[in-house]
Amino acid sequence: MIKITQWTVVCLVLCLSISTAFSQGLSPPANVTAVDTANDDGSSITLKWDAAPEDSGISGYQILRRIADGDLEEIGELLPAGTTTYVDSSIEKGSAYAYAVRAVSETEATVDSEQTAPVKGTGEWFHTGKISLFTAMLLFGAVIVWNIYYARSGKDIFVRRIPGLEAVDEAIGRATEMGRSILYTLGLGRVDDVPTIASMTILGQVARRTADYETPLRVPCRDPIVMNVVREVVRTAYLDEGRPDVYNEENVFFVSESQFAYAAGVDGIMLREKPAAIFLQGQFFAESLILAETGNSIGAIQIAGTDSEHQLPFFIAACDYTLIGEELYAASAYLSREPMLLGSLRGQDWGKVLIFITMILGVILELSGVNWITTLLQKVN
Amino acid sequence: MEIFGIWLAAFLTLSIYSFLYRDNPFYRFAEYLFIGISVGYYIVIYIHQGFIPFAWEPFWAAVKPFWPGIPREAGWIGLIKLIPIALGLLFFGGLSPRHTWLIRYPSAVLVGFGSGISIPLMLQTFIFEQTRGTVEPFAAINAGTLSPWGIIEAVLMLIGVACTLTYFFFSVEHRGPVKWLSKVGIAFLMIGFGAAFGNTVMGRVALLIQRVDFLLNDWIGMIIGWLGTIF
């Protein structure tokens, strides 16, 4: 029994000596600095340290953090060897933190670096890394504003034929002749989604025509806020046409926020009310084919439009007309012929010409071994 | 309870599928149940994940320093949180026909914020990144590091992007070379849509198989097992 105890003590001493020897061989991470992360909202601090030599025996790093007078505590997972930076995103704004980096060997021996000076996370008003993007946006914005002024000066702006939009009057006329309603769905988008905003502008134009013809316009909504805004859009359209008496608030209604409950509800409305024309304009997801197929099965004339590239094939397959991607955004200018929208459309075309030129020039330059266009595009991103 | 759950799920699945025949009371029952449950579910979600953390708690934190008997730690700056809450409350203007105009203000703020966030993102992702992605392979062609198939891909990509871009010119009449370029562009679009169509249909068929598997194995399997114990 005494022998076993003696052997155990000897083994423990040996282990301790080996681990101490190894830990003495490890060098602590050098030049550890902690600075407030640039261009953020003050919610992170960035740590940097020098890379250790390959034969240093370091198998990973553990970050240690201390708040005010507290003790150092481990944060995050063990970082792999070779790491030289760490972003601590779990800080509280306004609190000062000091850090140390612990080098860990394969035998789990450890050695800590010196502690950094305490650092606070502070937010920046301007993201300097986005200046190139900001400049590009200003350029595009200037082109669009110039074109809007051009359109407002009374000069005629040509807009090419968009078959899906020429069918709008046909669809409304058909519904009026048949004495049936028109169903307009804006899809699943929120009020701040660009396709929903574009769809509301088209809805305004459709509502003007339905006000004239006294054709019932039914708008089932998925989002309560969208519903409120849509009611305003439709009401304003009816007022502008001098037909507030025809406007019925109940025709713009909420169904459900759940994607498939909404689809089931709209399908039910299609089957029971049998609208003569269906507009599917906005942001759609997996429910697109369910809606378009049901509309097709009741024989309604369907005009769809979305920028969701995965849903466009279904609309093309099941609807009479489909507005593809940007055609949805061009629709409002096409239908209303308002100088501001027409000018904006022309400005966007100029932007496309700029992209076209950049692309062709970029290809020629890349083939000649000059890569400043790709470098510039990289900077913008 | 589990047996009841399987029967209920099978009944609702078949009720929804009965829509394939025509509108009927079973479909209507499933539809109304689905809508009712989802509306109730989302109301609870919004109370717990929207109203309490984003309206009630900030409101209470803002007004607490002015409550009698509570030391004023925060001060006036905390009241800034009341502005978005007040904007949100304006949506209730829709409840009164005389005050519906009030909802224009929060709507304008939402649309403004949404556009402000999404426009730079769209420019980055769909314009600059895509332009760079189209041009960059030509650097590899110049360096001689691209395989013959890679070269074909890069050239096809350039033709596809250029022609599709031409299709989306609205203020130019599509005739002459523009017409032909845009026709090639629409062909590229249709090829892309065809691939997306096939891909998505495969996903939907997988969902159908999952549902049929439930009906055959879980439900009918359970009935057969039950009949086996009787006979």
XYZ file of C-alpha atoms in Angstrom:
612
model
C 0.000 0.000 0.000
C 2.812 2.395 0.914
C 4.539 1.491 -2.377
C 1.471 2.408 -4.407
C 1.191 5.755 -2.640
C 4.880 6.426 -3.231
C 4.554 5.596 -6.959
C 1.493 7.832 -7.289
C 3.361 10.751 -5.686
C 6.355 10.160 -7.985
C 4.094 10.072 -11.079
C 2.302 13.294 -10.061
C 5.609 15.078 -9.485
C 6.851 13.872 -12.888
C 3.679 15.042 -14.638
C 3.877 18.454 -12.972
C 7.531 18.801 -13.912
C 6.870 17.869 -17.554
C 3.925 20.289 -17.800
C 5.967 23.078 -16.196
C 8.826 22.346 -18.557
C 6.498 22.562 -21.547
C 4.789 25.678 -20.300
C 8.162 27.253 -19.783
C 8.892 26.408 -23.432
C 5.757 28.251 -24.584
C 6.176 31.921 -25.227
C 3.272 34.228 -24.404
C 1.485 35.902 -27.328
C 3.399 39.082 -28.092
C 2.173 42.632 -28.792
C -1.448 42.010 -27.805
C -3.510 45.105 -28.532
C -7.211 45.751 -27.983
C -8.891 48.579 -29.858
C -12.438 49.714 -30.418
C -13.599 48.145 -33.714
C -13.684 50.783 -36.428
C -16.891 51.549 -38.343
C -19.285 49.772 -36.008
C -21.993 50.813 -33.578
C -19.730 50.384 -30.565
C -20.749 46.801 -29.910
C -17.340 45.174 -30.428
C -13.642 45.384 -29.570
C -10.912 43.966 -31.826
C -7.871 42.155 -30.451
C -4.658 41.607 -32.400
C -1.422 39.837 -31.553
C 1.702 38.694 -33.343
C 1.746 35.361 -35.123
C 3.771 32.724 -33.242
C 6.551 30.814 -35.052
C 5.492 27.461 -36.529
C 7.613 25.455 -34.043
C 6.243 27.332 -31.008
C 4.197 24.312 -29.892
C 1.040 26.434 -29.633
C -2.108 24.502 -30.518
C -4.606 27.287 -29.880
C -5.467 30.550 -28.168
C -8.010 31.340 -25.491
C -9.193 34.902 -25.028
C -9.436 36.217 -21.468
C -11.458 39.287 -20.543
C -11.755 41.432 -17.472
C -14.396 44.060 -16.676
C -13.286 46.951 -14.405
C -11.761 45.461 -11.241
C -13.011 41.931 -11.903
C -10.941 38.835 -12.605
C -9.905 37.565 -16.001
C -12.503 35.201 -17.438
C -12.381 32.992 -20.505
C -14.648 34.095 -23.372
C -15.542 32.311 -26.578
C -14.185 29.044 -27.921
C -10.539 27.968 -28.179
C -9.148 29.658 -31.306
C -7.015 27.596 -33.685
C -3.232 28.092 -33.886
C -2.317 30.722 -36.436
C -5.124 33.061 -35.367
C -3.921 36.611 -34.852
C -7.186 38.541 -34.460
C -10.367 38.209 -32.460
C -13.486 40.382 -32.450
C -15.309 40.420 -29.127
C -18.935 41.177 -29.970
C -20.312 40.313 -26.539
C -19.538 43.612 -24.843
C -21.789 46.148 -23.203
C -21.580 49.651 -24.611
C -19.924 52.066 -22.206
C -18.081 49.409 -20.146
C -14.280 49.198 -20.245
C -12.660 45.818 -20.866
C -9.074 44.606 -20.515
C -7.900 41.516 -22.352
C -5.178 38.904 -22.314
C -4.509 36.113 -24.790
C -3.650 32.685 -23.425
C -1.483 30.413 -25.575
C -2.399 26.731 -25.155
C -0.039 23.875 -26.086
C -0.978 20.360 -27.230
C -0.302 19.119 -23.694
C -2.705 21.816 -22.468
C 0.071 23.793 -20.858
C -0.773 27.487 -20.917
C 0.891 30.846 -20.774
C -0.852 34.232 -20.711
C 0.126 37.427 -22.442
C 0.272 40.731 -20.635
C -3.043 42.409 -20.094
C -4.042 45.201 -22.445
C -5.109 48.611 -21.274
C -8.887 48.887 -20.677
C -10.849 49.736 -23.856
C -14.430 50.928 -24.374
C -16.549 50.217 -27.457
C -17.752 53.417 -29.106
C -20.000 53.802 -32.141
C -19.061 55.816 -35.228
C -21.400 58.114 -37.115
C -19.788 57.385 -40.471
C -18.607 54.067 -41.890
C -15.457 55.141 -43.697
C -15.292 51.811 -45.519
C -18.531 52.693 -47.320
C -17.370 56.013 -48.771
C -16.879 54.448 -52.235
C -20.406 53.003 -52.133
C -21.744 56.354 -50.955
C -20.002 58.108 -53.853
C -21.442 55.568 -56.322
C -24.910 56.093 -54.854
C -24.536 59.866 -55.123
C -23.534 59.446 -58.762
C -26.549 57.225 -59.521
C -28.780 59.574 -57.523
C -27.513 62.598 -59.473
C -28.195 60.832 -62.786
C -31.764 60.033 -61.697
C -32.443 63.545 -60.354
C -31.119 65.092 -63.582
C -33.448 62.858 -65.613
C -36.404 63.728 -63.406
C -35.761 67.424 -64.096
C -35.445 66.573 -67.782
C -38.841 64.847 -67.725
C -40.433 67.676 -65.748
C -39.257 70.192 -68.293
C -41.913 68.734 -70.569
C -39.671 66.709 -72.868
C -41.139 63.469 -74.088
C -39.644 60.269 -72.671
C -40.060 57.052 -74.587
C -40.958 53.880 -72.680
C -40.875 50.598 -74.551
C -43.945 48.382 -74.746
C -44.452 46.072 -71.745
C -47.113 43.498 -72.776
C -48.066 42.618 -69.188
C -48.989 46.219 -68.484
C -50.888 46.740 -71.705
C -53.098 43.910 -70.523
C -54.102 45.772 -67.350
C -56.918 47.670 -69.058
C -58.015 44.502 -70.853
C -58.210 42.622 -67.529
C -60.168 45.382 -65.786
C -62.483 45.757 -68.779
C -63.126 42.018 -68.822
C -64.012 41.977 -65.111
C -66.347 44.943 -65.602
C -68.114 43.314 -68.536
C -68.530 40.052 -66.653
C -69.763 41.848 -63.532
C -67.149 40.122 -61.415
C -64.550 41.400 -59.018
C -60.802 41.942 -59.410
C -58.459 40.300 -56.922
C -55.178 42.043 -56.204
C -52.577 40.448 -53.954
C -49.325 42.088 -52.915
C -47.742 38.828 -51.812
C -45.915 38.312 -48.555
C -43.697 41.397 -48.506
C -43.585 43.908 -45.672
C -44.312 47.587 -46.198
C -40.601 48.407 -46.433
C -39.824 45.801 -49.109
C -39.123 47.352 -52.503
C -41.427 44.958 -54.495
C -44.296 45.764 -52.101
C -43.732 49.497 -52.595
C -43.693 48.986 -56.393
C -46.830 46.857 -56.153
C -48.638 49.586 -54.206
C -47.933 52.067 -56.991
C -49.411 49.658 -59.559
C -52.365 49.049 -57.243
C -52.978 52.807 -57.132
C -53.253 52.852 -60.947
C -55.495 49.765 -61.009
C -57.704 51.310 -58.299
C -58.144 54.482 -60.383
C -59.495 52.427 -63.251
C -61.738 50.261 -61.042
C -63.102 53.461 -59.478
C -64.058 54.682 -62.941
C -65.721 51.410 -63.917
C -67.205 50.740 -60.445
C -65.648 47.283 -60.492
C -65.145 45.728 -57.038
C -61.444 45.539 -56.156
C -60.603 42.971 -53.459
C -57.181 43.128 -51.794
C -56.364 40.374 -49.265
C -53.307 41.356 -47.210
C -50.791 39.321 -45.314
C -49.333 42.145 -43.243
C -51.533 44.404 -41.065
C -49.317 47.432 -41.756
C -49.419 46.774 -45.499
C -53.208 46.525 -45.173
C -53.395 49.973 -43.558
C -51.173 51.543 -46.205
C -53.045 49.786 -49.020
C -56.345 51.131 -47.692
C -54.867 54.620 -47.900
C -53.574 54.005 -51.435
C -56.927 52.685 -52.690
C -58.921 55.370 -50.881
C -56.726 58.127 -52.353
C -57.123 56.621 -55.850
C -60.919 56.609 -55.500
C -60.859 60.185 -54.180
C -58.634 61.330 -57.050
C -61.111 59.862 -59.517
C -63.958 61.634 -57.744
C -65.594 58.387 -56.676
C -65.227 58.168 -52.878
C -68.771 56.745 -52.769
C -67.609 53.572 -54.556
C -64.717 52.950 -52.136
C -65.400 50.161 -49.658
C -62.813 49.800 -46.904
C -63.887 46.207 -46.244
C -62.521 45.193 -49.643
C -58.969 45.654 -48.375
C -58.700 43.103 -45.621
C -56.290 41.077 -43.524
C -56.106 37.285 -43.954
C -53.218 35.837 -41.959
C -49.519 36.414 -41.387
C -48.779 32.728 -41.882
C -47.570 32.064 -45.425
C -49.688 28.994 -46.184
C -52.710 30.098 -44.182
C -52.660 33.217 -46.366
C -52.364 31.065 -49.493
C -55.229 28.819 -48.339
C -57.401 31.862 -47.589
C -56.721 33.576 -50.933
C -57.331 30.289 -52.779
C -60.673 29.982 -51.013
C -61.605 33.535 -52.041
C -60.656 32.764 -55.648
C -62.832 29.651 -55.723
C -65.856 31.212 -54.042
C -65.863 34.683 -55.609
C -64.433 33.681 -58.984
C -62.788 37.029 -59.797
C -62.449 37.731 -63.516
C -58.975 39.240 -63.168
C -56.201 38.476 -60.702
C -53.140 40.603 -60.087
C -50.248 38.926 -58.299
C -47.772 41.748 -57.834
C -45.081 41.951 -55.174
C -42.885 39.599 -53.215
C -43.795 35.925 -53.392
C -42.310 32.745 -52.041
C -43.403 29.093 -52.127
C -47.100 30.028 -52.290
C -46.719 31.560 -55.757
C -47.663 28.430 -57.713
C -50.536 27.574 -55.349
C -52.072 31.000 -55.993
C -51.318 31.126 -59.725
C -52.618 27.586 -60.354
C -55.890 28.267 -58.540
C -56.351 31.500 -60.468
C -55.686 29.615 -63.669
C -58.193 26.880 -62.757
C -61.055 29.398 -62.372
C -60.284 30.922 -65.779
C -59.317 34.379 -64.521
C -56.992 36.566 -66.556
C -53.828 36.730 -64.473
C -51.125 39.375 -64.482
C -48.221 38.556 -62.217
C -45.060 40.441 -61.360
C -42.258 39.797 -58.943
C -38.520 40.126 -58.537
C -38.246 36.773 -56.739
C -36.324 34.874 -59.401
C -37.307 31.485 -57.959
C -41.018 32.234 -58.274
C -40.944 33.831 -61.719
C -40.905 30.440 -63.542
C -44.181 29.490 -61.840
C -45.822 32.752 -62.785
C -44.598 32.422 -66.365
C -46.049 28.889 -66.476
C -49.419 29.631 -64.867
C -50.250 33.291 -65.610
C -51.275 35.087 -68.787
C -48.749 37.893 -68.381
C -45.733 38.201 -66.126
C -43.685 41.239 -65.237
C -40.136 40.020 -64.854
C -37.975 41.623 -62.177
C -37.397 45.250 -62.997
C -40.487 45.423 -65.199
C -42.367 45.482 -61.896
C -40.524 48.674 -60.950
C -41.023 50.176 -64.395
C -44.746 49.436 -64.230
C -45.696 52.459 -62.154
C -43.981 54.846 -64.597
C -45.492 53.004 -67.574
C -49.038 53.119 -66.218
C -49.081 56.601 -64.719
C -46.795 58.403 -67.247
C -45.913 60.799 -64.436
C -42.818 62.868 -65.331
C -41.126 62.080 -62.018
C -41.444 58.318 -62.468
C -40.562 58.473 -66.169
C -37.468 60.513 -65.404
C -36.472 58.051 -62.710
C -36.905 55.171 -65.182
C -34.719 56.928 -67.731
C -32.118 57.614 -65.040
C -32.030 53.917 -64.160
C -31.448 53.126 -67.827
C -28.480 55.481 -67.807
C -27.192 53.596 -64.781
C -27.470 50.361 -66.750
C -25.518 51.914 -69.625
C -22.821 52.836 -67.095
C -22.719 49.239 -65.832
C -22.593 47.977 -69.421
C -19.633 50.218 -70.249
C -17.866 49.310 -66.966
C -18.277 45.624 -67.739
C -16.993 45.786 -71.325
C -14.125 48.103 -70.349
C -13.325 45.845 -67.393
C -13.120 42.760 -69.629
C -10.844 44.524 -72.141
C -8.571 45.822 -69.372
C -8.443 42.457 -67.564
C -7.457 40.760 -70.819
C -4.668 43.342 -71.143
C -3.480 42.652 -67.603
C -4.830 45.878 -66.081
C -7.156 45.227 -63.145
C -8.067 48.601 -61.768
C -11.798 48.171 -62.548
C -12.079 44.992 -60.456
C -10.048 46.688 -57.714
C -12.437 49.653 -57.819
C -15.482 47.346 -57.692
C -13.926 45.514 -54.779
C -13.488 48.827 -52.947
C -17.136 49.736 -53.550
C -18.172 46.498 -51.896
C -53.194 11.522 -27.394
C -50.624 10.590 -30.031
C -53.239 8.485 -31.871
C -55.648 11.432 -31.801
C -52.869 13.681 -33.189
C -52.212 11.293 -36.092
C -55.930 11.058 -36.924
C -56.317 14.835 -36.769
C -53.226 15.432 -38.944
C -54.432 12.839 -41.485
C -57.929 14.365 -41.548
C -56.573 17.885 -42.068
C -54.093 16.724 -44.715
C -56.882 15.011 -46.671
C -59.187 17.999 -46.166
C -56.591 20.333 -47.685
C -55.891 17.884 -50.544
C -59.638 17.669 -51.257
C -59.171 21.158 -52.758
C -57.681 19.394 -55.780
C -61.191 18.131 -56.584
C -63.165 21.300 -55.830
C -64.130 23.653 -53.022
C -65.953 21.676 -50.332
C -66.906 21.913 -46.634
C -63.856 19.874 -45.557
C -61.478 22.249 -47.294
C -63.323 25.226 -45.856
C -63.109 23.787 -42.367
C -59.344 23.179 -42.698
C -58.826 26.625 -44.262
C -60.703 28.520 -41.537
C -59.034 26.463 -38.807
C -55.598 27.134 -40.297
C -56.234 30.871 -40.628
C -57.759 31.149 -37.146
C -54.942 29.258 -35.460
C -52.243 31.168 -37.343
C -53.772 34.546 -36.471
C -53.974 33.587 -32.780
C -50.429 32.243 -32.864
C -49.023 35.412 -34.417
C -50.877 37.646 -31.954
C -49.141 35.847 -29.074
C -45.791 35.970 -30.890
C -46.125 39.712 -31.499
C -47.060 40.394 -27.900
C -44.036 38.492 -26.585
C -41.479 39.272 -29.285
C -42.696 42.662 -30.437
C -44.894 44.592 -28.041
C -43.184 43.702 -24.741
C -39.492 44.043 -25.745
C -39.873 46.875 -28.293
C -42.760 48.949 -26.921
C -43.644 48.214 -23.310
C -40.132 47.774 -21.838
C -38.587 50.817 -23.638
C -41.658 52.854 -22.677
C -41.348 51.868 -19.039
C -37.574 52.473 -19.070
C -38.185 55.950 -20.533
C -40.879 57.072 -18.098
C -39.549 55.353 -14.958
C -37.074 58.134 -14.072
C -40.007 60.565 -13.924
C -42.118 58.337 -11.712
C -42.599 59.808 -8.235
C -40.312 58.240 -5.660
C -37.884 56.700 -8.186
C -34.391 58.314 -8.419
C -33.767 60.017 -11.787
C -30.868 58.018 -13.176
C -31.466 58.292 -16.903
C -32.801 61.789 -17.502
C -34.479 63.400 -20.496
C -32.467 61.562 -23.148
C -34.350 58.352 -22.307
C -37.552 59.977 -23.566
C -36.219 59.706 -27.126
C -37.480 56.115 -27.063
C -41.035 57.429 -26.898
C -40.800 58.807 -30.459
C -40.897 55.431 -32.277
C -43.546 54.206 -29.843
C -45.694 57.260 -30.609
C -45.142 56.725 -34.347
C -46.291 53.120 -33.984
C -49.398 54.255 -32.098
C -50.360 56.433 -35.057
C -51.257 53.220 -36.913
C -54.303 53.007 -34.666
C -55.564 56.098 -36.515
C -56.851 53.612 -39.076
C -59.545 52.611 -36.599
C -61.297 55.961 -36.978
C -62.327 57.080 -40.498
C -61.649 60.725 -39.537
C -58.081 59.971 -38.472
C -56.868 57.530 -41.125
C -54.495 60.230 -42.433
C -52.391 59.675 -39.308
C -51.063 56.360 -40.613
C -49.269 58.200 -43.432
C -46.525 59.320 -41.021
C -45.424 55.934 -39.662
C -45.852 54.445 -43.152
C -43.587 57.121 -44.629
C -40.965 56.469 -41.938
C -41.119 52.701 -42.560
C -40.874 53.033 -46.325
C -38.032 55.545 -45.964
C -36.078 53.301 -43.607
C -36.753 50.245 -45.768
C -35.573 51.977 -48.940
C -32.538 53.429 -47.181
C -31.452 50.011 -46.014
C -32.281 47.999 -49.116
C -31.072 50.332 -51.900
C -27.353 50.311 -50.913
C -27.592 46.564 -50.278
C -29.132 45.976 -53.695
C -26.506 48.161 -55.359
C -23.774 46.171 -53.644
C -25.176 42.712 -54.246
C -26.913 42.948 -57.587
C -24.818 45.563 -59.343
C -21.251 45.948 -58.097
C -20.702 42.381 -56.927
C -22.262 40.929 -60.064
C -20.267 43.227 -62.356
C -17.062 42.218 -60.562
C -18.034 38.536 -60.782
C -18.541 38.896 -64.537
C -15.261 40.705 -65.169
C -12.926 38.885 -62.759
C -12.651 35.544 -64.654
C -11.053 37.433 -67.560
C -8.060 38.190 -65.322
C -7.638 34.418 -64.946
C -7.926 34.031 -68.737
C -5.128 36.602 -69.157
C -3.027 34.764 -66.559
C -3.667 31.485 -68.381
C -4.977 29.769 -65.250
C -8.514 29.094 -66.493
C -9.459 25.749 -68.050
C -11.071 25.719 -71.538
C -14.449 24.990 -69.936
C -13.879 27.867 -67.499
C -13.178 30.189 -70.449
C -16.443 29.126 -72.135
C -18.285 29.739 -68.848
C -16.765 33.218 -68.455
C -17.646 34.216 -72.020
C -21.183 32.814 -71.682
C -21.601 34.715 -68.432
C -20.516 37.969 -70.080
C -22.871 37.463 -73.039
C -25.719 36.476 -70.695
C -25.312 39.473 -68.379
C -24.871 41.967 -71.221
C -27.868 40.684 -73.208
C -30.143 40.364 -70.173
C -29.217 43.898 -69.142
C -30.218 45.062 -72.634
C -33.652 43.447 -72.212
C -34.233 45.664 -69.189
C -33.633 48.941 -71.030
C -37.006 50.637 -70.940
C -36.377 54.054 -72.438
C -34.896 52.649 -75.655
C -36.977 51.139 -78.424
C -36.126 47.474 -78.907
C -35.311 47.311 -82.580
C -32.200 46.597 -84.623
C -29.235 45.308 -82.577
C -30.971 46.147 -79.267
C -33.852 43.892 -80.277
C -31.551 40.970 -81.035
C -29.475 41.452 -77.905
C -32.605 41.574 -75.764
C -33.926 38.424 -77.495
C -30.732 36.604 -76.542
C -31.163 38.061 -73.038
C -34.700 36.698 -72.699
C -33.423 33.298 -73.897
C -30.840 33.345 -71.092
C -33.571 34.322 -68.621
C -35.810 31.474 -69.752
C -32.977 28.938 -69.458
C -32.359 30.185 -65.925
C -36.074 30.021 -65.089
C -36.296 26.502 -66.493
C -33.485 25.343 -64.224
C -35.072 27.090 -61.224
C -38.454 25.548 -62.107
C -37.026 22.020 -62.188
C -35.104 22.569 -58.981
C -38.134 23.887 -57.096
C -40.485 21.211 -58.448
C -38.086 18.575 -57.145
C -38.258 20.224 -53.726
C -42.070 20.261 -53.826
C -42.209 16.588 -54.852
C -40.032 15.816 -51.834
C -42.617 17.572 -49.632
C -45.429 15.554 -51.275
C -43.523 12.317 -50.681
C -43.106 13.284 -47.027
C -46.855 13.841 -46.679
C -47.786 10.635 -48.527
C -45.276 8.788 -46.356
C -47.067 10.129 -43.274
C -50.464 9.030 -44.605
C -49.277 5.571 -45.665
C -46.960 4.676 -42.809
C -48.095 6.650 -39.769
C -51.829 6.717 -40.395
C -52.751 3.711 -42.585
C -49.929 1.726 -40.942
C -51.492 2.458 -37.569
C -54.961 1.382 -38.816
C -53.578 -1.875 -40.270
C -51.754 -2.578 -37.009
C -54.948 -1.895 -35.076
C -57.007 -4.195 -37.383
C -54.312 -6.857 -36.948
C -54.825 -6.869 -33.195
C -58.618 -7.314 -33.652
C -58.569 -10.059 -36.279
